[in-house]
Amino acid sequence: MLEMLRGKRMLFVGDSLNREQYVSLLCLLHRAVPEGARSFETVDALSIFRAKNYDATIEFYWAPLLAESNSDDGVEHALDDRVIRGAPMDRHSRFWKGADVLVFNSYLWWITGAKIQILRGADNDLSKAIVEMEAEDAYRLVLHQVVRWLDTNVDPKKSRVFFVTASPTHTNSQLWGEEMEGGNCYGQKAPITDASYRGSTSSAMLRVASEVLGAASARVPVGVVNVTQMSEYRRDAHTQVYRELWAPPTPEQLADPRSYADCTHWCLPGVPDAWNELLYWKLFFPAASDQAL
């Protein structure tokens, strides 16, 4: 893969699930690069891994909603009221220009259960009208913005674009047949074996992404890396309580580990490695991967 990326720039854009896929890829590749021939740095929202012998960079840019929002800080983004900007996304997209491979994702931050607030205008004047939209409508609006940006700024003869579908969560064990209320991924040690299991991933949001990105193929094709269903079965693969904690667990949490188990993010090595294997085939052997699917 490094040889195929020689002289190129690969950029992941999205949220913490996309960052996990990015970190997974670095873990898979870094042993092939001598220690003195690689570097890693993070500046604000941009992380850059350099494989110097290959003149290649693999980067991640934090933009959980793709459009500009009040959640764009790479660290301080846990806000109750999320506002996105309905104007052009120049603040983010200036970092995307020139990438030979773009890998987008955006899903998790759209399913908070509340309507999305959209700020009209291109400055920081919060006194301007804020319009509330259903999450599906706002998601469609932003994905259309991304497609328009791709049409204007990406040469399909030189660059490839991919969109990774929704990463599922496992926060309700009753969905896979357990009778106990309050159960989740905590303590799960085996995958779901029921092939018909579909989980709680929003089919409406998946449909919006499929419709918008499917229409993008007129000029700049967007390859869809469908990781949703393959990940639905992996209730056992989340970080659970083995995650970064910003504060020590309280006595109440320690008494009930389910209450602070992370059933959203994945262990590494783990599920995101499989996502990268699929991305690898779609990137370098598209005909073979399409036949396999």
C-alpha positions as a Markdown table, in Angstrom:
| # | Residue | x | y | z |
|---|---|---|---|---|
| 1 | Met | 0.0 | 0.0 | 0.0 |
| 2 | Leu | 2.8 | 2.4 | 0.8 |
| 3 | Glu | 4.4 | 1.7 | -2.6 |
| 4 | Met | 1.1 | 2.5 | -4.2 |
| 5 | Leu | 0.8 | 5.7 | -2.2 |
| 6 | Arg | 4.4 | 6.8 | -3.2 |
| 7 | Gly | 4.4 | 10.6 | -3.7 |
| 8 | Lys | 0.8 | 10.9 | -2.7 |
| 9 | Arg | -1.4 | 12.5 | 0.0 |
| 10 | Met | -4.2 | 10.4 | 1.6 |
| 11 | Leu | -6.6 | 12.3 | 3.8 |
| 12 | Phe | -9.3 | 11.0 | 6.2 |
| 13 | Val | -12.0 | 13.6 | 7.0 |
| 14 | Gly | -14.7 | 13.1 | 9.7 |
| 15 | Asp | -15.3 | 12.2 | 13.3 |
| 16 | Ser | -13.8 | 10.0 | 15.9 |
| 17 | Leu | -14.8 | 6.8 | 14.1 |
| 18 | Asn | -13.0 | 8.0 | 11.0 |
| 19 | Arg | -10.0 | 8.8 | 13.3 |
| 20 | Glu | -10.1 | 5.3 | 14.6 |
| 21 | Gln | -9.9 | 4.0 | 11.0 |
| 22 | Tyr | -7.1 | 6.4 | 10.4 |
| 23 | Val | -5.2 | 5.2 | 13.5 |
| 24 | Ser | -5.9 | 1.6 | 12.5 |
| 25 | Leu | -4.2 | 2.2 | 9.1 |
| 26 | Leu | -1.2 | 3.8 | 10.7 |
| 27 | Cys | -0.8 | 0.8 | 13.0 |
| 28 | Leu | -1.0 | -1.6 | 10.1 |
| 29 | Leu | 1.6 | 0.4 | 8.1 |
| 30 | His | 4.1 | 1.9 | 10.4 |
| 31 | Arg | 6.2 | -1.3 | 10.9 |
| 32 | Ala | 7.0 | -1.2 | 7.2 |
| 33 | Val | 8.6 | 2.2 | 7.7 |
| 34 | Pro | 11.9 | 2.4 | 9.6 |
| 35 | Glu | 11.6 | 4.5 | 12.8 |
| 36 | Gly | 13.9 | 7.3 | 11.5 |
| 37 | Ala | 11.9 | 7.5 | 8.2 |
| 38 | Arg | 8.6 | 8.2 | 9.7 |
| 39 | Ser | 7.0 | 11.1 | 11.7 |
| 40 | Phe | 3.7 | 12.0 | 13.2 |
| 41 | Glu | 2.4 | 15.4 | 14.3 |
| 42 | Thr | -1.0 | 16.9 | 15.2 |
| 43 | Val | -1.7 | 20.6 | 14.7 |
| 44 | Asp | -5.2 | 21.7 | 15.8 |
| 45 | Ala | -7.6 | 19.6 | 13.7 |
| 46 | Leu | -5.0 | 18.1 | 11.4 |
| 47 | Ser | -2.9 | 15.0 | 12.1 |
| 48 | Ile | -0.1 | 14.0 | 9.7 |
| 49 | Phe | 1.8 | 10.7 | 9.4 |
| 50 | Arg | 4.8 | 11.0 | 7.0 |
| 51 | Ala | 6.5 | 8.0 | 5.4 |
| 52 | Lys | 9.6 | 9.8 | 4.3 |
| 53 | Asn | 11.1 | 7.1 | 2.1 |
| 54 | Tyr | 7.9 | 7.0 | 0.1 |
| 55 | Asp | 7.3 | 10.8 | 0.0 |
| 56 | Ala | 3.8 | 9.9 | 1.2 |
| 57 | Thr | 1.5 | 11.4 | 3.9 |
| 58 | Ile | -1.5 | 9.8 | 5.5 |
| 59 | Glu | -3.6 | 12.5 | 7.3 |
| 60 | Phe | -6.7 | 13.0 | 9.4 |
| 61 | Tyr | -8.8 | 16.2 | 9.6 |
| 62 | Trp | -11.3 | 16.5 | 12.4 |
| 63 | Ala | -14.7 | 17.7 | 10.9 |
| 64 | Pro | -17.4 | 15.6 | 12.6 |
| 65 | Leu | -20.3 | 17.2 | 10.7 |
| 66 | Leu | -18.2 | 18.0 | 7.5 |
| 67 | Ala | -19.7 | 21.5 | 7.4 |
| 68 | Glu | -18.3 | 24.1 | 9.7 |
| 69 | Ser | -19.8 | 23.8 | 13.2 |
| 70 | Asn | -19.3 | 24.8 | 16.9 |
| 71 | Ser | -18.0 | 21.2 | 17.4 |
| 72 | Asp | -14.9 | 21.7 | 15.3 |
| 73 | Asp | -12.4 | 21.9 | 18.1 |
| 74 | Gly | -10.3 | 18.8 | 18.1 |
| 75 | Val | -10.5 | 18.5 | 21.9 |
| 76 | Glu | -13.3 | 20.7 | 23.3 |
| 77 | His | -16.3 | 19.6 | 21.3 |
| 78 | Ala | -18.7 | 18.0 | 23.8 |
| 79 | Leu | -21.5 | 20.6 | 23.4 |
| 80 | Asp | -25.1 | 20.1 | 24.1 |
| 81 | Asp | -26.4 | 22.5 | 21.4 |
| 82 | Arg | -24.7 | 21.8 | 18.0 |
| 83 | Val | -24.9 | 24.5 | 15.3 |
| 84 | Ile | -23.6 | 24.0 | 11.8 |
| 85 | Arg | -23.1 | 26.8 | 9.2 |
| 86 | Gly | -25.1 | 26.6 | 6.1 |
| 87 | Ala | -22.6 | 28.7 | 4.1 |
| 88 | Pro | -19.7 | 27.4 | 2.1 |
| 89 | Met | -17.3 | 25.2 | 3.9 |
| 90 | Asp | -14.1 | 27.0 | 3.0 |
| 91 | Arg | -12.7 | 26.9 | 6.6 |
| 92 | His | -12.5 | 23.1 | 6.3 |
| 93 | Ser | -12.1 | 22.4 | 2.6 |
| 94 | Arg | -8.9 | 24.5 | 2.3 |
| 95 | Phe | -7.2 | 21.6 | 4.1 |
| 96 | Trp | -8.7 | 19.0 | 1.7 |
| 97 | Lys | -7.4 | 20.5 | -1.5 |
| 98 | Gly | -4.7 | 18.6 | -3.3 |
| 99 | Ala | -5.4 | 15.3 | -1.6 |
| 100 | Asp | -4.9 | 12.3 | -3.9 |
| 101 | Val | -7.2 | 10.1 | -1.8 |
| 102 | Leu | -10.0 | 11.5 | 0.2 |
| 103 | Val | -11.9 | 9.3 | 2.7 |
| 104 | Phe | -15.0 | 11.0 | 4.3 |
| 105 | Asn | -17.3 | 9.8 | 7.0 |
| 106 | Ser | -20.1 | 11.5 | 8.9 |
| 107 | Tyr | -23.0 | 9.9 | 10.8 |
| 108 | Leu | -22.7 | 9.6 | 14.5 |
| 109 | Trp | -23.0 | 13.3 | 15.3 |
| 110 | Trp | -26.2 | 13.6 | 13.3 |
| 111 | Ile | -28.2 | 11.1 | 15.4 |
| 112 | Thr | -28.5 | 13.0 | 18.7 |
| 113 | Gly | -32.3 | 12.9 | 18.6 |
| 114 | Ala | -32.7 | 16.6 | 18.3 |
| 115 | Lys | -33.1 | 18.9 | 15.3 |
| 116 | Ile | -30.0 | 20.4 | 13.8 |
| 117 | Gln | -29.5 | 24.1 | 14.1 |
| 118 | Ile | -28.1 | 25.9 | 11.0 |
| 119 | Leu | -26.6 | 29.3 | 11.2 |
| 120 | Arg | -27.1 | 31.4 | 8.1 |
| 121 | Gly | -24.1 | 33.4 | 6.9 |
| 122 | Ala | -20.4 | 33.0 | 6.6 |
| 123 | Asp | -19.2 | 34.9 | 9.7 |
| 124 | Asn | -19.4 | 34.3 | 13.4 |
| 125 | Asp | -22.3 | 36.5 | 14.1 |
| 126 | Leu | -24.5 | 34.3 | 16.3 |
| 127 | Ser | -27.3 | 36.9 | 16.3 |
| 128 | Lys | -28.1 | 35.9 | 12.7 |
| 129 | Ala | -31.1 | 33.7 | 12.1 |
| 130 | Ile | -30.7 | 30.1 | 13.2 |
| 131 | Val | -32.9 | 27.7 | 11.3 |
| 132 | Glu | -33.9 | 24.3 | 12.8 |
| 133 | Met | -34.0 | 21.4 | 10.4 |
| 134 | Glu | -34.7 | 17.7 | 10.8 |
| 135 | Ala | -31.4 | 15.8 | 11.0 |
| 136 | Glu | -32.1 | 14.0 | 7.7 |
| 137 | Asp | -32.7 | 17.2 | 5.8 |
| 138 | Ala | -29.6 | 18.9 | 7.3 |
| 139 | Tyr | -27.5 | 15.8 | 6.5 |
| 140 | Arg | -28.7 | 15.9 | 2.9 |
| 141 | Leu | -27.9 | 19.6 | 2.7 |
| 142 | Val | -24.3 | 19.1 | 3.9 |
| 143 | Leu | -23.6 | 16.1 | 1.8 |
| 144 | His | -24.8 | 18.1 | -1.3 |
| 145 | Gln | -22.3 | 20.8 | -0.2 |
| 146 | Val | -19.5 | 18.2 | -0.2 |
| 147 | Val | -20.5 | 16.9 | -3.6 |
| 148 | Arg | -20.5 | 20.4 | -5.0 |
| 149 | Trp | -17.1 | 21.1 | -3.6 |
| 150 | Leu | -15.8 | 17.8 | -5.1 |
| 151 | Asp | -17.2 | 18.8 | -8.5 |
| 152 | Thr | -15.3 | 22.1 | -8.4 |
| 153 | Asn | -12.1 | 21.1 | -6.7 |
| 154 | Val | -11.3 | 17.5 | -7.5 |
| 155 | Asp | -9.9 | 16.1 | -10.7 |
| 156 | Pro | -11.3 | 12.5 | -11.0 |
| 157 | Lys | -8.3 | 11.6 | -13.3 |
| 158 | Lys | -5.9 | 12.3 | -10.5 |
| 159 | Ser | -7.8 | 11.7 | -7.2 |
| 160 | Arg | -10.0 | 9.2 | -5.7 |
| 161 | Val | -12.9 | 9.9 | -3.2 |
| 162 | Phe | -14.5 | 7.5 | -0.8 |
| 163 | Phe | -17.3 | 7.7 | 1.8 |
| 164 | Val | -17.4 | 5.2 | 4.7 |
| 165 | Thr | -20.9 | 4.4 | 5.8 |
| 166 | Ala | -22.3 | 4.5 | 9.4 |
| 167 | Ser | -20.5 | 2.8 | 12.2 |
| 168 | Pro | -23.1 | 1.0 | 14.4 |
| 169 | Thr | -23.4 | 1.2 | 18.1 |
| 170 | His | -24.5 | -1.5 | 20.6 |
| 171 | Thr | -26.1 | 0.3 | 23.4 |
| 172 | Asn | -29.3 | -1.8 | 23.8 |
| 173 | Ser | -28.9 | -5.5 | 24.2 |
| 174 | Gln | -32.6 | -6.1 | 23.9 |
| 175 | Leu | -32.2 | -5.5 | 20.2 |
| 176 | Trp | -30.3 | -8.8 | 19.9 |
| 177 | Gly | -32.6 | -10.7 | 22.1 |
| 178 | Glu | -31.4 | -10.3 | 25.7 |
| 179 | Glu | -34.3 | -9.8 | 28.1 |
| 180 | Met | -32.4 | -7.7 | 30.7 |
| 181 | Glu | -33.1 | -4.0 | 30.6 |
| 182 | Gly | -30.2 | -1.6 | 30.6 |
| 183 | Gly | -27.8 | -4.1 | 28.9 |
| 184 | Asn | -25.4 | -3.0 | 26.2 |
| 185 | Cys | -22.0 | -4.1 | 24.8 |
| 186 | Tyr | -20.5 | -4.5 | 28.3 |
| 187 | Gly | -19.3 | -8.1 | 28.9 |
| 188 | Gln | -20.1 | -9.3 | 25.4 |
| 189 | Lys | -17.6 | -11.9 | 24.3 |
| 190 | Ala | -19.0 | -13.2 | 21.0 |
| 191 | Pro | -20.4 | -11.6 | 17.8 |
| 192 | Ile | -24.1 | -11.7 | 17.0 |
| 193 | Thr | -24.8 | -14.8 | 14.9 |
| 194 | Asp | -28.2 | -14.0 | 13.6 |
| 195 | Ala | -27.6 | -13.0 | 10.0 |
| 196 | Ser | -30.8 | -11.0 | 9.9 |
| 197 | Tyr | -29.8 | -8.7 | 12.7 |
| 198 | Arg | -29.9 | -5.0 | 11.6 |
| 199 | Gly | -29.4 | -3.1 | 14.9 |
| 200 | Ser | -30.4 | 0.5 | 15.5 |
| 201 | Thr | -28.5 | 2.2 | 12.7 |
| 202 | Ser | -30.7 | 4.8 | 11.0 |
| 203 | Ser | -31.9 | 3.4 | 7.7 |
| 204 | Ala | -33.2 | 6.9 | 6.8 |
| 205 | Met | -29.7 | 8.4 | 7.2 |
| 206 | Leu | -28.1 | 5.6 | 5.2 |
| 207 | Arg | -30.7 | 6.2 | 2.5 |
| 208 | Val | -29.9 | 9.9 | 2.3 |
| 209 | Ala | -26.2 | 9.2 | 2.0 |
| 210 | Ser | -26.9 | 6.6 | -0.8 |
| 211 | Glu | -29.1 | 9.0 | -2.7 |
| 212 | Val | -26.8 | 12.0 | -2.6 |
| 213 | Leu | -23.5 | 10.2 | -3.2 |
| 214 | Gly | -25.1 | 8.0 | -5.9 |
| 215 | Ala | -25.9 | 11.2 | -7.8 |
| 216 | Ala | -22.3 | 12.4 | -7.4 |
| 217 | Ser | -21.0 | 9.9 | -10.0 |
| 218 | Ala | -21.8 | 12.3 | -12.9 |
| 219 | Arg | -18.4 | 14.0 | -12.6 |
| 220 | Val | -16.5 | 12.9 | -9.5 |
| 221 | Pro | -17.4 | 9.3 | -8.5 |
| 222 | Val | -17.6 | 8.7 | -4.7 |
| 223 | Gly | -16.7 | 5.1 | -3.8 |
| 224 | Val | -18.9 | 3.9 | -1.0 |
| 225 | Val | -17.1 | 1.7 | 1.6 |
| 226 | Asn | -20.0 | -0.1 | 3.2 |
| 227 | Val | -18.9 | -1.1 | 6.7 |
| 228 | Thr | -22.3 | -0.9 | 8.5 |
| 229 | Gln | -23.7 | -4.4 | 8.3 |
| 230 | Met | -20.4 | -6.2 | 8.7 |
| 231 | Ser | -19.9 | -4.2 | 11.9 |
| 232 | Glu | -23.5 | -4.6 | 13.2 |
| 233 | Tyr | -22.6 | -8.2 | 14.3 |
| 234 | Arg | -19.6 | -7.1 | 16.4 |
| 235 | Arg | -21.3 | -6.3 | 19.8 |
| 236 | Asp | -18.1 | -7.8 | 21.4 |
| 237 | Ala | -15.6 | -5.5 | 19.7 |
| 238 | His | -16.1 | -2.2 | 21.5 |
| 239 | Thr | -13.7 | -0.6 | 24.0 |
| 240 | Gln | -16.3 | -1.1 | 26.8 |
| 241 | Val | -14.7 | 0.2 | 30.0 |
| 242 | Tyr | -11.2 | -0.1 | 28.5 |
| 243 | Arg | -11.2 | 3.4 | 27.1 |
| 244 | Glu | -9.6 | 6.8 | 27.8 |
| 245 | Leu | -11.3 | 8.3 | 30.8 |
| 246 | Trp | -11.3 | 12.0 | 31.4 |
| 247 | Ala | -12.0 | 11.4 | 35.1 |
| 248 | Pro | -11.8 | 8.4 | 37.4 |
| 249 | Pro | -15.0 | 6.3 | 37.5 |
| 250 | Thr | -17.3 | 7.2 | 40.4 |
| 251 | Pro | -18.3 | 4.6 | 43.0 |
| 252 | Glu | -21.7 | 4.4 | 41.4 |
| 253 | Gln | -20.1 | 3.7 | 37.9 |
| 254 | Leu | -17.7 | 1.1 | 39.4 |
| 255 | Ala | -20.7 | -0.7 | 40.9 |
| 256 | Asp | -22.4 | -0.8 | 37.4 |
| 257 | Pro | -19.7 | -0.8 | 34.7 |
| 258 | Arg | -22.5 | -0.9 | 32.0 |
| 259 | Ser | -23.2 | 2.7 | 32.9 |
| 260 | Tyr | -19.9 | 4.0 | 31.5 |
| 261 | Ala | -19.1 | 1.4 | 28.9 |
| 262 | Asp | -18.2 | 2.8 | 25.5 |
| 263 | Cys | -20.3 | 0.9 | 23.0 |
| 264 | Thr | -19.6 | 3.3 | 20.2 |
| 265 | His | -15.8 | 3.1 | 19.6 |
| 266 | Trp | -13.9 | 0.0 | 18.7 |
| 267 | Cys | -10.8 | -1.8 | 20.1 |
| 268 | Leu | -7.6 | -1.7 | 18.1 |
| 269 | Pro | -6.6 | -4.1 | 16.6 |
| 270 | Gly | -10.2 | -4.8 | 15.7 |
| 271 | Val | -13.1 | -3.9 | 13.4 |
| 272 | Pro | -11.6 | -0.8 | 11.8 |
| 273 | Asp | -8.8 | -3.0 | 10.5 |
| 274 | Ala | -11.4 | -4.8 | 8.4 |
| 275 | Trp | -12.7 | -1.5 | 7.2 |
| 276 | Asn | -9.2 | -0.6 | 6.0 |
| 277 | Glu | -8.8 | -3.9 | 4.2 |
| 278 | Leu | -12.0 | -3.2 | 2.3 |
| 279 | Leu | -10.9 | 0.3 | 1.6 |
| 280 | Tyr | -7.6 | -1.1 | 0.3 |
| 281 | Trp | -9.3 | -3.3 | -2.2 |
| 282 | Lys | -11.7 | -0.6 | -3.4 |
| 283 | Leu | -8.8 | 1.8 | -3.8 |
| 284 | Phe | -6.3 | -0.3 | -5.7 |
| 285 | Phe | -8.4 | -3.2 | -7.1 |
| 286 | Pro | -11.9 | -1.7 | -7.7 |
| 287 | Ala | -13.0 | -4.2 | -10.3 |
| 288 | Ala | -12.2 | -7.2 | -8.1 |
| 289 | Ser | -13.8 | -5.7 | -5.0 |
| 290 | Asp | -17.0 | -4.9 | -6.8 |
| 291 | Gln | -17.2 | -8.4 | -8.1 |
| 292 | Ala | -16.6 | -9.7 | -4.5 |
| 293 | Leu | -19.5 | -7.7 | -3.2 |
